[in-house]
Short mmCIF file of C-alpha atoms and ligand atoms in Angstrom, two decimals:
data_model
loop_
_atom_site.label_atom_id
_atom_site.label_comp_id
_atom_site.label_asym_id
_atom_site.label_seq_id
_atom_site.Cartn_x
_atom_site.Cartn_y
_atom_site.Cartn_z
CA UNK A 738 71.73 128.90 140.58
CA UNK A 739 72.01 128.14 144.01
CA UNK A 740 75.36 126.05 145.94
CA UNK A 741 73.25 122.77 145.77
CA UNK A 742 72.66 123.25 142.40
CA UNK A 743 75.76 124.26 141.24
CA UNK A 744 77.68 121.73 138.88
CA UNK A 745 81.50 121.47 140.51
CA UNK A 746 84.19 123.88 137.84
CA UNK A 747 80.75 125.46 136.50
CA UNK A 748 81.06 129.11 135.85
CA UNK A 749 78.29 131.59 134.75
CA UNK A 750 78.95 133.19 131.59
CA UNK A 751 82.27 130.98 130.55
CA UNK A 752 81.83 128.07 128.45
CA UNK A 753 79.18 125.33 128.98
CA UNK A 754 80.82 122.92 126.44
CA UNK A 755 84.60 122.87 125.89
CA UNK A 756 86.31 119.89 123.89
CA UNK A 757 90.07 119.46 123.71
CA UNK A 758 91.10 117.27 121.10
CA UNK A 759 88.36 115.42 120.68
CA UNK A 760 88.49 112.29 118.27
CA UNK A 761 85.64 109.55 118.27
CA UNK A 762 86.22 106.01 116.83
CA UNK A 763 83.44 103.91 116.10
CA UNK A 764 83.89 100.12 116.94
CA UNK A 765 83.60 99.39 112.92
CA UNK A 766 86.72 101.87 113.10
CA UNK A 767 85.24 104.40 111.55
CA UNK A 768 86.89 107.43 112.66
CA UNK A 769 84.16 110.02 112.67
CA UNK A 770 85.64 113.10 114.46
CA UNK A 771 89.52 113.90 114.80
CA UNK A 772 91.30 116.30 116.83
CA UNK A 773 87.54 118.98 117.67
CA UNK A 774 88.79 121.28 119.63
CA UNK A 775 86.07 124.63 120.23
CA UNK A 776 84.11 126.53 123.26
CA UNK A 777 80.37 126.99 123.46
CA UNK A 778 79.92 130.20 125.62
CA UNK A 779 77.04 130.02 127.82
CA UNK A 780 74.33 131.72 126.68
CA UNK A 781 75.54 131.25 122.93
CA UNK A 782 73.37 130.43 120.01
CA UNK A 783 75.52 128.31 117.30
CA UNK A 784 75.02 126.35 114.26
CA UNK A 785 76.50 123.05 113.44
CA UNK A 786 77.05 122.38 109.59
CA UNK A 787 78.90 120.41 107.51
CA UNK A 788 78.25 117.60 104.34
CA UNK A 789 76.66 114.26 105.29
CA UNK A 790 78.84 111.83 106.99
CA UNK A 791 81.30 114.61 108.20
CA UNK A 792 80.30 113.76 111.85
CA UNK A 793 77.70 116.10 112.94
CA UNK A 794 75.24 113.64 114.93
CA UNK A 795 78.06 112.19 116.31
CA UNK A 796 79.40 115.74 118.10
CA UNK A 797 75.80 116.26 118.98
CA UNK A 798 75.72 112.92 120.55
CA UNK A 799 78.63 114.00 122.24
CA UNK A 800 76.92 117.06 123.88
CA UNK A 801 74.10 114.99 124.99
CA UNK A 802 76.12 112.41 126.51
CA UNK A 803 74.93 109.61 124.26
CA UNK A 804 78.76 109.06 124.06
CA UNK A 805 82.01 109.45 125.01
CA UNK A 806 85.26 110.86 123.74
CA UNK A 807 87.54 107.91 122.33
CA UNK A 808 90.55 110.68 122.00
CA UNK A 809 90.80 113.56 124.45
CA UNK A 810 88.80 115.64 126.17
CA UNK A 811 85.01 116.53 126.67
CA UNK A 812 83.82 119.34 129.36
CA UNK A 813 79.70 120.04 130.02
CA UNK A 814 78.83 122.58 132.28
CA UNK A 815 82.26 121.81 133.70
CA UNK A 816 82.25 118.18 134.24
CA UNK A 817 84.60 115.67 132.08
CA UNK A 818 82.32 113.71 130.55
CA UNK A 819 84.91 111.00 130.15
CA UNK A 820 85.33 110.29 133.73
CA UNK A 821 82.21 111.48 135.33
CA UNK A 822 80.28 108.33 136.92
CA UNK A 823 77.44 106.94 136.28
CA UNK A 824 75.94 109.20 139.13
CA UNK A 825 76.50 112.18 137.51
CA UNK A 826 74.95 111.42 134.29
CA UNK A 827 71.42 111.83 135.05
CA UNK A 828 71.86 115.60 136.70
CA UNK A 829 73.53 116.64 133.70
CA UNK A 830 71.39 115.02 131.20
CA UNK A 831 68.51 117.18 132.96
CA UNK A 832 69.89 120.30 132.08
CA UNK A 833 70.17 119.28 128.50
CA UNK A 834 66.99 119.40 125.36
CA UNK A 835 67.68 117.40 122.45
CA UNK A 836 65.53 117.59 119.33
CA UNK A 837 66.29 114.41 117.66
CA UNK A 838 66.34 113.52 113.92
CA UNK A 839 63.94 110.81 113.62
CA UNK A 840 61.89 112.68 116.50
CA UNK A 841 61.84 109.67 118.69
CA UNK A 842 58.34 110.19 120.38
CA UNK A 843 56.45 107.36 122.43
CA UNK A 844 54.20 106.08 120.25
CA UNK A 845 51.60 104.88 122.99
CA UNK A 846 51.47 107.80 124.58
CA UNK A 847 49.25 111.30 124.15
CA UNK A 848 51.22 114.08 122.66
CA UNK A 849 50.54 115.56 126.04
CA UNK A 850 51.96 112.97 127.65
CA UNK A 851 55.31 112.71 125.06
CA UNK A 852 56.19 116.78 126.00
CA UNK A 853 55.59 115.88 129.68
CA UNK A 854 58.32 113.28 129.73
CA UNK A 855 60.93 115.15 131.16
CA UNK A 856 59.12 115.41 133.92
CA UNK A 857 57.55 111.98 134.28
CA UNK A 858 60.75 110.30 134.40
CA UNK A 859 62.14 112.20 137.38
CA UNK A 860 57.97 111.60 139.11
CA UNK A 861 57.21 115.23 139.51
CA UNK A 862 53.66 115.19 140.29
CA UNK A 863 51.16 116.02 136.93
CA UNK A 864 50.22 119.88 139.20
CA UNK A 865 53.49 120.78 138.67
CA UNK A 866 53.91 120.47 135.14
CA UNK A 867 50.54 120.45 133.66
CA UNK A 868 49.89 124.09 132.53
CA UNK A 869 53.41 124.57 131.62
CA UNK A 870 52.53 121.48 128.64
CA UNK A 871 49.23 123.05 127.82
CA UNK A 872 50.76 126.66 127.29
CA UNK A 873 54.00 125.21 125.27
CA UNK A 874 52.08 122.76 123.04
CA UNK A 875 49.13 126.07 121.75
CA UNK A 876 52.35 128.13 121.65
CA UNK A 877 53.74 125.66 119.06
CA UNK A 878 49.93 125.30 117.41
CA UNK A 879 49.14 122.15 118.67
CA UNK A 880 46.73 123.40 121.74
CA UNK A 881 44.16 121.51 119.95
CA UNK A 882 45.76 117.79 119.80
CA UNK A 883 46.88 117.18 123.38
CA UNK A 884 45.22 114.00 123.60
CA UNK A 885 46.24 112.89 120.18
CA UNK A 886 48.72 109.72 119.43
CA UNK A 887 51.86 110.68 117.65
CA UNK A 888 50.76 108.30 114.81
CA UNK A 889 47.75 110.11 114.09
CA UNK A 890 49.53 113.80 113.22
CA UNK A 891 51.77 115.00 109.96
CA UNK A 892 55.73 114.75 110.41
CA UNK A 893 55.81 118.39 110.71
CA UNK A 894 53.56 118.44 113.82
CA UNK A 895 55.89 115.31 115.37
CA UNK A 896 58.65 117.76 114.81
CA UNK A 897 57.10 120.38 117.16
CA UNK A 898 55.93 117.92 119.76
CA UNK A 899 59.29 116.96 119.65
CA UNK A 900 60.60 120.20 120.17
CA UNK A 901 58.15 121.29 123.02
CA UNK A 902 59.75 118.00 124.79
CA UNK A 903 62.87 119.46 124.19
CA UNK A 904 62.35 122.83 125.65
CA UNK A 905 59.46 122.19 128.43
CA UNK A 906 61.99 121.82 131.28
CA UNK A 907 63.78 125.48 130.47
CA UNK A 908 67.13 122.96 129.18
CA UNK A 909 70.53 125.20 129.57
CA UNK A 910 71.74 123.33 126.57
CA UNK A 911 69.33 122.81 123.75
CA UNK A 912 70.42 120.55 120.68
CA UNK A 913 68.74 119.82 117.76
CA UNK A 914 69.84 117.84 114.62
CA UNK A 915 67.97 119.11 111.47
CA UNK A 916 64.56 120.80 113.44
CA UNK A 917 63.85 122.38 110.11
CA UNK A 918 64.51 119.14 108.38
CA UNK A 919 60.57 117.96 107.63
CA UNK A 920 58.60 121.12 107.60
CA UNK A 921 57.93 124.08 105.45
CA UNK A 922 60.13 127.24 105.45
CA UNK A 923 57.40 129.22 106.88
CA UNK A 924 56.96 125.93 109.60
CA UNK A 925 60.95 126.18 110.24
CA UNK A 926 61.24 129.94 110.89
CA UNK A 927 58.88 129.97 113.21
CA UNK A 928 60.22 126.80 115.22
CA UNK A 929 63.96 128.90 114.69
CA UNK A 930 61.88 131.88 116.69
CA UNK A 931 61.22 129.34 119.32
CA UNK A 932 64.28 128.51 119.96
CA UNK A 933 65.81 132.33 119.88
CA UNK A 934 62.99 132.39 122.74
CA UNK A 935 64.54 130.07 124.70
CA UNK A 936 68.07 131.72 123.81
CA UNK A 937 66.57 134.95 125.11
CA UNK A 938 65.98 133.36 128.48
CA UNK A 939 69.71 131.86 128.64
CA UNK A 940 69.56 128.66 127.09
CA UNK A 941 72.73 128.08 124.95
CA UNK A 942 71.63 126.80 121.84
CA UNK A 943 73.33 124.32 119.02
CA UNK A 944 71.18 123.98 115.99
CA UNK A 945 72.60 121.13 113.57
CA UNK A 946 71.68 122.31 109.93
CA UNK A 947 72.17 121.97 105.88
CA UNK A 948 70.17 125.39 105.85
CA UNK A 949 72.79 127.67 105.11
CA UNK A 950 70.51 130.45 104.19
CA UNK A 951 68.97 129.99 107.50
CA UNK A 952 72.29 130.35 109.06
CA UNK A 953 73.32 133.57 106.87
CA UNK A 954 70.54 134.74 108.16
CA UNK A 955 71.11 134.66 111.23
CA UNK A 956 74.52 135.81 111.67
CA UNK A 957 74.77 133.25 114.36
CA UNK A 958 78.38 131.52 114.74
CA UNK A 959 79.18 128.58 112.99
CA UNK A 960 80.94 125.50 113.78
CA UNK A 961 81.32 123.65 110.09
CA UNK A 962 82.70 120.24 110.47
CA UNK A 963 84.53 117.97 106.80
CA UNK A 964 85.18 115.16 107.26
CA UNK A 965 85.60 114.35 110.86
CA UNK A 966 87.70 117.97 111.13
CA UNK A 967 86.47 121.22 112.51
CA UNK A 968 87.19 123.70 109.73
CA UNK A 969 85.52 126.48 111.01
CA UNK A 970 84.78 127.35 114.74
CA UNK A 971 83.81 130.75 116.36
CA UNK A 972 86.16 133.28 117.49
CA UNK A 973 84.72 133.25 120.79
CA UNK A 974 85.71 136.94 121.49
CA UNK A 975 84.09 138.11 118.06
CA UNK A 976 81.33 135.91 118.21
CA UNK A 977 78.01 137.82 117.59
CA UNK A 978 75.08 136.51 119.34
CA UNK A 979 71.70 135.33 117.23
CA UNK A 980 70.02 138.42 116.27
CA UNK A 981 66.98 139.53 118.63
P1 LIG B 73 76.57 113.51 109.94
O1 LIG B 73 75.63 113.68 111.09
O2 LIG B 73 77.40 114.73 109.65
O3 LIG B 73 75.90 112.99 108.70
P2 LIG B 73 77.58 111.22 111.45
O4 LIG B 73 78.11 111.71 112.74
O5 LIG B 73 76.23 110.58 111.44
O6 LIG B 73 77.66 112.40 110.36
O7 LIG B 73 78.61 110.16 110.86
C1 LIG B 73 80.02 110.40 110.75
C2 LIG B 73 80.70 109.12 110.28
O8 LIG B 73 80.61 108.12 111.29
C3 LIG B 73 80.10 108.51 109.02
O9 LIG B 73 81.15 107.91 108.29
C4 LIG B 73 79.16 107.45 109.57
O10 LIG B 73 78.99 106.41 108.63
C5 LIG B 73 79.91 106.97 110.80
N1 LIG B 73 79.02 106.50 111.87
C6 LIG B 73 78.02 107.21 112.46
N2 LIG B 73 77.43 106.50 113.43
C7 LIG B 73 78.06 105.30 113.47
C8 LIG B 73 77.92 104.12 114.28
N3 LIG B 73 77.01 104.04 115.26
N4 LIG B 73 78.77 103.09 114.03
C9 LIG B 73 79.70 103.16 113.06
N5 LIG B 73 79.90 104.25 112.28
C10 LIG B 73 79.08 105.31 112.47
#
């Protein structure tokens, strides 16, 4: 990372997400996280869990600056995302993947054209980006429908045009809420080995999950959230990374 590049407080290897105290209030007045306080090393690979409703979108949303902190403090890549402007947003927005839910793909537009949004948006020219698209989309199987509408394929393969969005620009922080959600077990490991790819080049990782035999095995740290609470958070010293 060059000096240009460099986010200001950023370090390399120390956290990339830190949250002090964290509570979020809804404007109904739903209080759905109280008092999150936990470090994401850089480089890590984590799991989110916890029962429905105990607030794991919301800390996802969070980490990709969909929202902000009604109660104390949250830190990306060494930023407060509380009181960053506007400005900053959109530079540290591009360092972050998100694999949403409800997959939230453009419905008018070619699966070729969905993965190759990251780069649309900011007008880098189609040269640039093109074979990186073509190689991510047959590495997740779907070589053969680049010019297909997102209507026109099964949930699972929306899931993993979803995902190559996600990872196409090389994120630092990749989230994901549920990837394993709509597909098969055989379907889910392999997009989990996609995503220890992207680990393996330095991507910190936060996978959002009810799998919890997916998460035993991978003797990944966990971050389990009841009720609004963090009730279990890695030892950051202890923490073992995914397995390789
Ligand atoms: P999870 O992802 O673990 O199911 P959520 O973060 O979606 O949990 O929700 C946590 C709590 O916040 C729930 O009580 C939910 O109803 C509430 N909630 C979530 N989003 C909103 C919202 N936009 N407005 C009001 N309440 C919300």
């Amino acid at each position: 990372m060059n000096e240009k590049t460099r986010t200001p407080g950023y370090r390399e290897g120390g956290p990339i997400v830190r949250f002090d105290k964290v509570g979020v209030t809804y404007g109904s007045g739903t209080q759905a996280l109280r008092n999150v306080s936990f470090e994401l090393e850089s480089g890590g690979f984590y799991f989110l869990t916890g029962p429905s409703g105990a607030g794991k979108s919301t800390l996802l949303k969070l980490m990709y600056l969909a929202l902000r902190p009604s109660q104390g403090r949250a830190n990306l890549f060494g930023v407060d995302v509380g009181s960053a402007s506007r400005d900053d947003l959109p530079m540290l927005r591009r360092k972050i993947g998100v694999v949403f839910q409800d997959f939230r793909l453009l419905p008018h537009l070619s699966v070729f054209d969905n993965v190759a949004m990251p780069f649309r948006v900011r007008d880098v020219p189609l040269a640039d980006y093109a074979e990186d698209v073509d190689d991510l989309l047959r590495w997740v199987g779907l070589g053969g429908r680049i010019d297909a509408l997102p209507e026109t394929l099964s949930g699972g393969e929306q899931q993993r045009v979803a995902i190559a969005r996600a990872v196409v620009g090389k994120p630092s922080l990749l989230i994901a809420d549920e990837p394993t959600g709509n597909v098969d077990p055989d379907m889910g490991a392999r997009i989990i080995r996609l995503f220890i790819e992207l680990h393996k080049l330095g991507a910190t990782v936060v996978i959002a999950t009810h799998d919890l035999d997916l998460v035993r095995r991978s003797g990944a740290p966990v971050l389990r959230l009841e009720a609004g609470e963090l009730t279990q958070a890695p030892n950051l010293d202890q923490a073992p990374k995914a397995k390789r």
